[in-house]
Amino acid sequence: MSATNNSSGDYSVTCDAIIVGAGLSGISAVYKLRKLGLNAKIFEAAPDFGGVWYWNRYPGARVDSETPFYQLNIPEVWKDWTWSCRYPDQKELLAYVHHCDKILGLRKDVYFGAKVVDARYGEKLGIWTVKTAAGHTATAKYLILAAGLLHRKHTPAFHGLANFNGKVIHSSAWPEDFSAKDQRVAVIGAGATSIQIVQDLAKKADQVTMFMRRPSYCLPMRQRTMDKNEQTAWKAYYPRLFEASRKSRIGFPVQAPSVGIFEVSPEEREAYFEELWERGAFNFLAGQYRDVMVDKNANKLVYDFWARKTRARIFNPVKKDLMAPLEPPYWFGTKRSPLESDYYEMLDKPSVEIVNLNQTPIVTVTDTGVLLGNGSKREFDTIVLATGFDSFTGSLTHMGLKNKHGVDLKEVWKDGISTYMGVFSHGYPNAFFVATAQAPTALSNGPTIIETQVDLMADTIAKLEGEHSMSVEATKSAQETWSELIAKMNEHTLFPLTDSWWTGGNIPGKAARALTFIGGIDLYEQVCREKVDSWEGFDVLTKGSVL
């Protein structure tokens, strides 16, 4: 599928704003920029809308944010849209973005199959020039980078992988014709994607072997169907619900105790844990006592409850100790806790094997399977790489994004990412990052943080245009101060004690550092708006306007 102007051979594009990416971030951005009266165009590498939900079509793929919060707060879109369940799957999410397209008329402003390979800023004219692999050249005053935080796949360098005679599938490039029937499947990885794949394939394949370094601390999803009448009744409250999500820490309006875990009795604490557990979703995390992420003893109590609940569902004693050991392999909440429905029951099946890579590493991939460190062999028909992504920066550092001095972002960030508020970057005038690092992104409901940052972007542009200014750019000192703030916020917590994609620690050679603003969406938006309103930390060039 292609945009009208793309299919007509329009390879020279002049507009007010260029948006890279046609997922939820790109859709939100073009919607807000149109409200300002700007002519915005989207360039998307994929053949259609969807972003992460276009690429990730693996078995079991579904969102783990509950209805109604995983959608954009666009009344003309949600008033005629009904979800089928509490946690929609990938196909339903794609149907939702196509509904956005239908209602908002997005397609006319999108160039599909247009992977950005070069973007550079001309200081003299104050113009961004963007080029795509398909041959487009586009110019605009503003550049919005909405390519997503989980786009560029990470494939570990397994020795001998090219020798394997079966299928090798990365989770983000799943073939439509794959069938698990009669298959012996290896799944490498134990994060959120692996959990959904294993949970699904264990019901279909002859044999599933999951290779992991450490288990995920999964939480109960509590999936259920939802009918149209129920959602119609709730829509009267949508404006207040969406407002409450923006004023919350993680994008869900969950009330958490203002006291520490040891300030209540063991009986009260246990009853509260049970209540959070039964609610499902991320309530067991979002609703925790205030000291759980800073006090190891408090954190251990939360882990002990989780382990007790989880161990009761696994009957194989070896698997029980692998997936929910009595002593935590890392601190609770310092790595993503995916949601599951019957994951642990599927792992308990005799046809599912778990291999601990810390004890038994993969030495090499052979033509028929893998050779392990203890000398044993496993034979497979398919190897699934659920090995994650080069998060936050991967999609940005591989599009030829140059600063005003002609230096590529990959070089600028080689020693670690550095931004101002996660939205602006020194050396990149009139460029805006959406849903990346140094913001609450990794700890937030996707659409909530997207709209927070897109609104900040749109309001910054409106202010700039209202002042008839040419450009806005973060100062180097403000950027350094922001990075220091992120580091200081994290260093007093348990987060730095765990390597994960939240810190970039999953990518060999990547400089690991605190990448998340952990103060919550509510505090983040307050701080950002104060700085934009006063132009604190910005250099503003006052000349020119496109309105």
XYZ file of C-alpha atoms in Angstrom:
547
model
C 0.000 0.000 0.000
C 1.288 3.451 -0.759
C 0.371 7.057 -0.191
C -1.312 8.841 -3.063
C 1.509 11.316 -3.602
C 4.150 8.608 -3.309
C 2.496 6.407 -5.921
C 2.238 9.374 -8.286
C 6.024 9.634 -8.402
C 6.396 12.808 -6.329
C 10.018 12.451 -5.208
C 10.682 16.120 -4.452
C 8.763 17.263 -1.389
C 8.573 20.677 0.248
C 6.593 21.038 3.454
C 6.633 22.661 6.893
C 7.423 19.539 8.900
C 8.901 16.142 8.086
C 7.901 13.230 10.326
C 9.914 10.006 10.300
C 7.733 7.037 11.222
C 4.055 6.115 10.749
C 3.361 4.390 14.037
C 1.368 5.929 16.870
C 4.023 8.628 17.379
C 3.893 9.692 13.739
C 0.097 9.636 13.669
C -0.087 11.762 16.816
C 2.495 14.197 15.425
C 0.787 14.765 12.082
C -2.564 15.223 13.851
C -1.171 17.907 16.181
C 0.792 19.695 13.449
C -2.293 19.880 11.246
C -4.065 21.571 14.170
C -1.371 24.260 13.991
C -2.051 24.759 10.290
C 1.253 23.213 9.233
C 1.789 21.050 6.176
C 3.364 17.867 7.567
C 4.506 14.784 5.650
C 5.391 11.351 7.027
C 8.174 9.161 5.630
C 7.864 5.500 6.611
C 10.159 2.588 5.744
C 7.349 0.010 5.932
C 4.661 -0.453 3.265
C 1.895 0.581 5.674
C 0.959 2.177 8.993
C 1.591 0.572 12.362
C 5.214 1.018 13.362
C 6.095 -1.638 15.927
C 2.741 -3.330 15.286
C 3.421 -3.584 11.573
C 6.764 -5.348 12.048
C 6.061 -7.524 15.083
C 3.671 -10.218 13.835
C 4.999 -13.149 15.834
C 2.595 -15.690 17.403
C 0.933 -14.343 20.518
C 1.867 -10.697 19.896
C -0.392 -8.369 21.858
C -0.192 -5.189 23.873
C 0.215 -5.302 27.647
C -1.394 -1.922 28.317
C -5.036 -2.337 29.192
C -8.051 -0.871 27.423
C -8.816 2.024 27.100
C -5.331 3.437 27.667
C -3.486 2.000 24.665
C -4.923 4.418 22.123
C -4.497 8.054 21.186
C -6.733 10.608 22.850
C -8.343 11.758 19.613
C -12.125 11.917 20.214
C -13.096 11.702 16.549
C -11.159 8.413 16.409
C -12.124 6.730 19.675
C -15.816 7.652 19.579
C -16.396 5.135 16.750
C -13.851 2.515 17.790
C -14.540 -0.544 19.946
C -11.939 -2.965 21.311
C -12.708 -6.673 21.603
C -10.824 -7.318 24.841
C -8.804 -5.847 27.696
C -5.491 -6.469 25.865
C -5.848 -6.362 22.053
C -3.594 -8.440 19.825
C -1.371 -7.273 16.982
C -4.021 -7.690 14.280
C -6.537 -5.615 16.206
C -3.942 -2.917 16.851
C -3.211 -2.720 13.125
C -6.947 -2.438 12.487
C -6.993 0.457 14.970
C -4.262 2.426 13.166
C -6.094 1.859 9.879
C -9.191 3.262 11.579
C -7.097 6.317 12.516
C -6.115 6.634 8.862
C -9.728 6.350 7.694
C -11.081 8.934 10.139
C -8.200 11.416 9.908
C -7.324 10.999 6.228
C -3.672 10.328 6.964
C -2.601 8.390 3.892
C -2.475 11.402 1.585
C 0.374 12.795 3.678
C 2.449 9.610 3.967
C 5.263 8.239 1.808
C 5.529 4.493 2.434
C 8.521 2.371 1.468
C 10.609 5.471 2.145
C 13.440 4.602 4.500
C 15.326 7.715 5.598
C 19.056 7.413 4.867
C 20.204 11.012 5.268
C 18.992 14.080 7.144
C 20.948 17.296 7.593
C 20.314 20.871 8.659
C 21.277 23.929 6.631
C 21.936 26.801 9.028
C 21.849 29.553 6.404
C 18.251 28.898 5.370
C 17.188 27.093 8.542
C 15.964 24.081 6.590
C 16.162 20.316 7.118
C 16.845 18.209 4.015
C 15.877 14.552 4.231
C 16.653 11.843 1.671
C 15.229 8.333 1.424
C 16.482 5.091 -0.070
C 13.561 5.273 -2.524
C 14.912 8.519 -3.977
C 12.850 11.181 -2.199
C 14.355 14.536 -1.272
C 12.262 16.496 1.209
C 12.833 19.906 2.780
C 11.140 21.410 5.824
C 11.689 23.797 8.707
C 10.931 21.111 11.296
C 12.000 17.487 11.682
C 10.110 15.114 13.987
C 11.847 11.806 14.674
C 9.120 9.311 15.537
C 10.807 6.070 14.506
C 10.220 4.380 17.870
C 12.367 3.088 20.703
C 12.095 -0.619 19.777
C 12.649 -0.800 16.048
C 16.200 -1.809 15.177
C 16.462 -5.516 15.939
C 19.388 -6.966 17.861
C 20.824 -10.266 16.605
C 23.618 -11.670 18.789
C 26.659 -13.040 16.973
C 26.063 -16.748 17.561
C 28.934 -18.789 16.158
C 27.827 -20.947 13.236
C 24.357 -19.462 12.867
C 24.774 -19.251 9.086
C 25.360 -23.015 8.990
C 21.920 -23.913 10.311
C 19.845 -25.713 7.679
C 16.490 -24.951 9.267
C 14.662 -21.650 9.612
C 16.147 -18.748 11.586
C 13.501 -16.175 12.491
C 13.913 -12.908 14.365
C 10.742 -12.066 16.252
C 10.365 -8.752 14.382
C 10.534 -10.422 10.957
C 8.058 -13.269 11.351
C 7.067 -15.059 8.118
C 3.330 -15.204 7.436
C 3.472 -18.825 6.287
C 5.131 -20.250 9.422
C 3.431 -23.247 11.030
C 4.566 -24.697 14.362
C 2.920 -28.045 13.706
C 5.418 -30.943 13.975
C 8.206 -28.437 14.662
C 11.070 -28.573 17.157
C 11.566 -24.912 18.014
C 14.366 -23.155 19.865
C 13.480 -19.767 21.351
C 16.521 -17.742 22.401
C 15.643 -15.116 24.976
C 13.275 -14.853 27.930
C 12.012 -11.279 27.740
C 8.564 -9.956 26.878
C 8.593 -11.140 23.257
C 9.858 -14.605 24.146
C 7.126 -14.984 26.744
C 4.377 -14.320 24.216
C 5.982 -16.606 21.623
C 6.625 -19.498 24.018
C 3.159 -19.167 25.525
C 1.696 -19.584 22.022
C 4.070 -22.114 20.422
C 3.982 -24.451 23.427
C 0.375 -25.186 22.471
C 1.246 -26.039 18.855
C 4.825 -27.256 18.387
C 6.116 -30.761 19.079
C 8.968 -29.422 21.194
C 9.929 -25.957 22.443
C 13.295 -25.217 24.040
C 13.751 -21.804 25.636
C 17.310 -20.564 26.148
C 17.628 -17.890 28.823
C 20.153 -16.023 30.970
C 17.671 -14.969 33.615
C 13.900 -15.230 34.020
C 11.409 -12.428 33.654
C 9.173 -11.655 36.604
C 5.854 -12.027 34.786
C 2.621 -10.579 36.141
C -0.941 -11.868 35.608
C -2.641 -10.316 32.598
C -6.239 -11.113 33.583
C -7.396 -10.996 29.980
C -11.122 -10.747 29.302
C -13.454 -9.899 26.449
C -15.199 -6.520 26.346
C -18.442 -5.817 24.511
C -19.543 -2.648 22.769
C -22.147 -1.705 25.393
C -19.564 -1.752 28.179
C -17.183 0.473 26.236
C -19.931 2.839 25.109
C -20.797 3.414 28.758
C -17.135 4.025 29.608
C -16.627 6.535 26.776
C -18.453 9.194 28.756
C -15.519 8.981 31.172
C -12.741 8.781 28.567
C -11.776 12.476 28.779
C -11.301 12.199 32.538
C -9.508 8.855 32.255
C -7.066 10.196 29.667
C -6.498 13.316 31.759
C -5.822 11.132 34.806
C -3.352 9.042 32.819
C -1.396 12.199 31.914
C -1.280 13.177 35.592
C -0.040 9.750 36.705
C 3.460 8.324 36.989
C 3.322 5.647 34.286
C 0.248 6.481 32.221
C -2.273 4.452 34.215
C -4.306 6.203 36.952
C -3.222 3.897 39.772
C -3.128 5.148 43.349
C -0.011 4.019 45.235
C 0.489 4.187 49.021
C 2.303 7.224 50.389
C 3.893 5.107 53.125
C 6.792 2.684 53.187
C 6.352 -1.061 53.188
C 7.450 -1.440 56.817
C 5.019 1.222 58.018
C 2.115 -1.216 57.719
C 1.525 -4.545 59.428
C 2.450 -7.809 57.652
C -1.262 -8.655 57.493
C -2.180 -5.338 55.888
C 0.718 -5.635 53.456
C -0.268 -9.174 52.432
C -3.898 -8.166 51.881
C -2.807 -5.219 49.743
C -0.466 -7.407 47.683
C -3.344 -9.812 47.059
C -5.582 -6.962 45.924
C -2.984 -5.689 43.444
C -2.347 -9.218 42.187
C -6.008 -9.884 41.501
C -6.399 -6.635 39.569
C -3.847 -7.867 37.031
C -2.048 -5.633 34.525
C 0.782 -3.533 35.970
C -1.051 -2.790 39.209
C 1.330 -4.972 41.226
C 4.164 -2.688 40.097
C 2.474 0.690 39.772
C 0.621 0.400 43.063
C 3.597 -0.476 45.245
C 4.790 1.138 48.465
C 7.000 4.187 48.079
C 10.272 2.527 49.180
C 10.176 -0.624 47.029
C 12.555 0.729 44.370
C 15.066 2.218 46.817
C 15.167 -0.255 49.722
C 16.505 -3.759 49.105
C 14.652 -5.215 52.078
C 11.364 -3.726 50.895
C 12.020 -4.943 47.360
C 12.744 -8.464 48.621
C 9.321 -8.648 50.281
C 7.665 -7.854 46.950
C 9.806 -10.452 45.201
C 9.004 -13.080 47.829
C 5.273 -12.592 47.268
C 5.738 -12.812 43.489
C 7.896 -15.945 43.785
C 5.408 -17.632 46.100
C 2.549 -16.987 43.673
C 4.588 -18.104 40.670
C 6.174 -21.202 42.206
C 2.706 -22.489 43.081
C 1.950 -22.707 39.348
C 5.051 -24.707 38.370
C 5.178 -28.361 39.434
C 8.466 -29.418 37.845
C 10.995 -28.691 40.648
C 13.861 -27.842 38.271
C 11.737 -25.431 36.243
C 10.314 -23.960 39.444
C 13.805 -23.027 40.650
C 14.843 -21.719 37.234
C 11.843 -19.463 36.676
C 11.089 -18.331 40.246
C 14.143 -18.994 42.443
C 13.868 -18.365 46.163
C 16.619 -15.748 45.929
C 16.049 -13.017 43.309
C 18.544 -12.988 40.407
C 17.928 -9.225 40.140
C 15.831 -6.658 41.979
C 12.107 -6.638 41.338
C 10.979 -3.882 38.960
C 14.472 -3.091 37.635
C 13.752 -5.039 34.450
C 10.505 -5.130 32.534
C 7.833 -7.409 34.017
C 5.766 -8.714 31.077
C 2.154 -9.806 31.416
C 1.106 -13.419 30.843
C -1.986 -15.625 30.850
C -0.743 -19.222 31.082
C 2.992 -18.870 30.484
C 4.064 -20.839 33.538
C 1.625 -23.652 32.807
C 3.059 -23.884 29.285
C 6.638 -23.974 30.620
C 5.630 -26.819 32.910
C 4.665 -29.048 29.971
C 6.979 -32.036 29.295
C 7.347 -30.823 25.692
C 8.968 -27.571 26.870
C 12.612 -27.473 27.960
C 14.413 -24.578 29.648
C 18.174 -24.173 29.192
C 20.052 -21.817 31.514
C 22.707 -20.162 29.348
C 24.675 -19.065 32.412
C 25.282 -22.713 33.274
C 25.140 -24.235 29.789
C 26.084 -21.689 27.108
C 25.651 -22.181 23.376
C 29.083 -23.047 21.957
C 28.041 -23.082 18.319
C 25.071 -23.458 16.039
C 25.364 -26.559 13.861
C 23.583 -27.495 10.649
C 20.901 -29.320 12.664
C 20.744 -27.421 15.952
C 23.077 -26.246 18.712
C 26.075 -27.595 20.619
C 26.074 -26.650 24.302
C 28.913 -26.051 26.725
C 28.371 -29.369 28.513
C 28.890 -31.256 25.254
C 25.221 -32.044 24.680
C 23.399 -31.306 21.443
C 19.887 -30.142 20.653
C 18.306 -30.557 17.235
C 15.761 -28.093 15.886
C 13.727 -27.313 12.807
C 13.446 -23.608 13.653
C 15.508 -21.181 15.737
C 13.626 -18.102 16.950
C 15.700 -15.094 17.982
C 13.668 -13.293 20.643
C 16.782 -11.280 21.389
C 15.292 -7.820 21.511
C 16.332 -4.502 20.044
C 18.967 -1.814 20.109
C 16.541 0.214 22.179
C 16.091 3.983 22.270
C 18.961 4.890 19.933
C 19.132 2.125 17.326
C 16.484 3.546 15.020
C 18.021 7.031 15.242
C 21.707 6.259 14.762
C 21.177 4.377 11.495
C 19.354 6.970 9.389
C 22.244 9.286 8.551
C 21.035 11.984 10.931
C 23.630 14.789 10.864
C 23.876 17.734 13.215
C 24.369 21.300 11.972
C 28.125 20.683 11.794
C 27.669 17.608 9.590
C 28.499 15.063 12.315
C 26.376 11.908 12.367
C 24.290 11.205 15.473
C 25.966 7.807 15.747
C 29.267 9.600 16.315
C 27.714 12.229 18.590
C 26.250 9.525 20.839
C 29.121 7.031 20.667
C 29.921 7.594 24.353
C 26.279 7.582 25.390
C 23.034 9.327 24.568
C 22.616 12.927 25.648
C 19.465 15.008 25.105
C 17.500 17.805 26.660
C 14.260 16.447 28.134
C 14.497 13.477 25.763
C 12.989 15.689 23.039
C 15.712 18.144 21.993
C 19.400 17.647 21.194
C 22.209 20.198 21.014
C 23.355 20.673 17.421
C 19.963 19.695 15.983
C 17.874 22.884 15.622
C 14.130 22.400 15.099
C 14.470 18.628 15.500
C 12.241 16.798 17.973
C 12.627 13.258 19.291
C 9.499 11.317 20.287
C 9.407 8.241 22.544
C 13.132 7.822 23.050
C 15.554 7.995 25.970
C 16.011 10.375 28.922
C 12.248 10.613 29.337
C 9.812 8.317 31.215
C 9.355 6.284 28.006
C 10.470 2.805 29.140
C 8.394 2.965 32.320
C 5.266 4.389 30.699
C 2.173 3.473 28.762
C 3.175 4.109 25.149
C 0.398 6.430 23.916
C 0.500 8.521 27.102
C 4.191 9.414 26.868
C 3.883 9.813 23.084
C 1.129 12.399 23.453
C 2.981 14.125 26.288
C 6.027 14.625 24.071
C 4.081 15.379 20.892
C 2.103 18.064 22.731
C 5.386 19.488 24.016
C 6.746 19.487 20.462
C 3.624 21.129 19.035
C 3.512 23.785 21.749
C 7.208 24.546 21.232
C 6.629 25.049 17.509
C 3.545 27.194 18.169
C 5.561 29.373 20.555
C 8.428 29.636 18.079
C 6.113 30.590 15.222
C 4.184 33.014 17.404
C 7.447 34.812 18.124
C 8.374 34.740 14.397
C 11.560 32.870 15.270
C 13.693 30.793 12.943
C 14.915 27.983 15.171
C 15.121 26.518 18.650
C 17.989 24.367 19.863
C 19.010 22.936 23.226
C 22.171 24.398 24.719
C 25.024 22.052 25.477
C 25.049 22.996 29.153
C 21.301 22.360 29.525
C 21.728 18.982 27.880
C 24.562 18.066 30.238
C 22.523 19.189 33.238
C 19.586 17.042 32.096
C 21.816 13.984 31.734
C 23.200 14.614 35.215
C 19.649 14.849 36.569
C 18.733 11.503 34.983
C 21.838 9.886 36.480
C 21.238 11.329 39.950
C 17.588 10.255 39.965
C 18.623 6.706 39.137
C 21.673 6.367 41.374
C 19.568 6.470 44.539
C 17.427 3.561 43.343
C 17.893 -0.132 42.563
C 17.671 0.418 38.784
C 21.450 0.740 38.153
C 22.032 -2.676 39.737
C 20.441 -4.481 36.772
C 21.639 -4.468 33.159
C 18.718 -4.396 30.740
C 17.540 -2.695 27.554
C 16.448 0.140 29.845
C 20.147 1.033 30.224
C 21.376 -0.225 26.847
C 23.133 -3.050 28.688
C 21.711 -5.658 26.293
C 23.881 -4.449 23.391
C 27.579 -5.467 23.395
C 29.843 -2.419 23.148
C 27.045 0.066 23.780
C 27.762 2.559 26.553
C 25.340 1.639 29.341
C 23.911 4.523 31.305
C 20.691 5.632 32.951
C 18.317 6.261 30.055
C 15.032 6.822 31.861
C 13.517 9.768 33.720
C 12.094 7.846 36.683
C 10.154 10.714 38.259
C 6.994 9.860 36.338
C 5.063 11.395 33.452
C 3.355 13.941 35.687
C 6.581 15.453 37.055
C 8.300 15.144 33.674
C 5.643 17.168 31.866
C 5.613 19.825 34.575
C 9.394 20.279 34.393
C 9.476 20.302 30.587
C 6.700 22.850 30.231
C 8.331 25.214 32.692
C 11.528 25.134 30.657
C 9.823 25.606 27.279
C 7.609 28.416 28.578
C 10.681 30.383 29.684
C 13.058 29.120 26.952
C 15.327 27.940 29.780
C 18.159 25.897 28.304
C 17.475 26.919 24.700
C 19.105 29.038 22.034
C 16.387 30.705 19.971
C 17.181 32.347 16.641
C 14.604 35.059 16.002
C 13.948 35.315 12.299
C 11.457 33.874 9.843
C 8.157 32.020 10.093
C 6.290 29.454 8.014
C 2.864 30.476 9.281
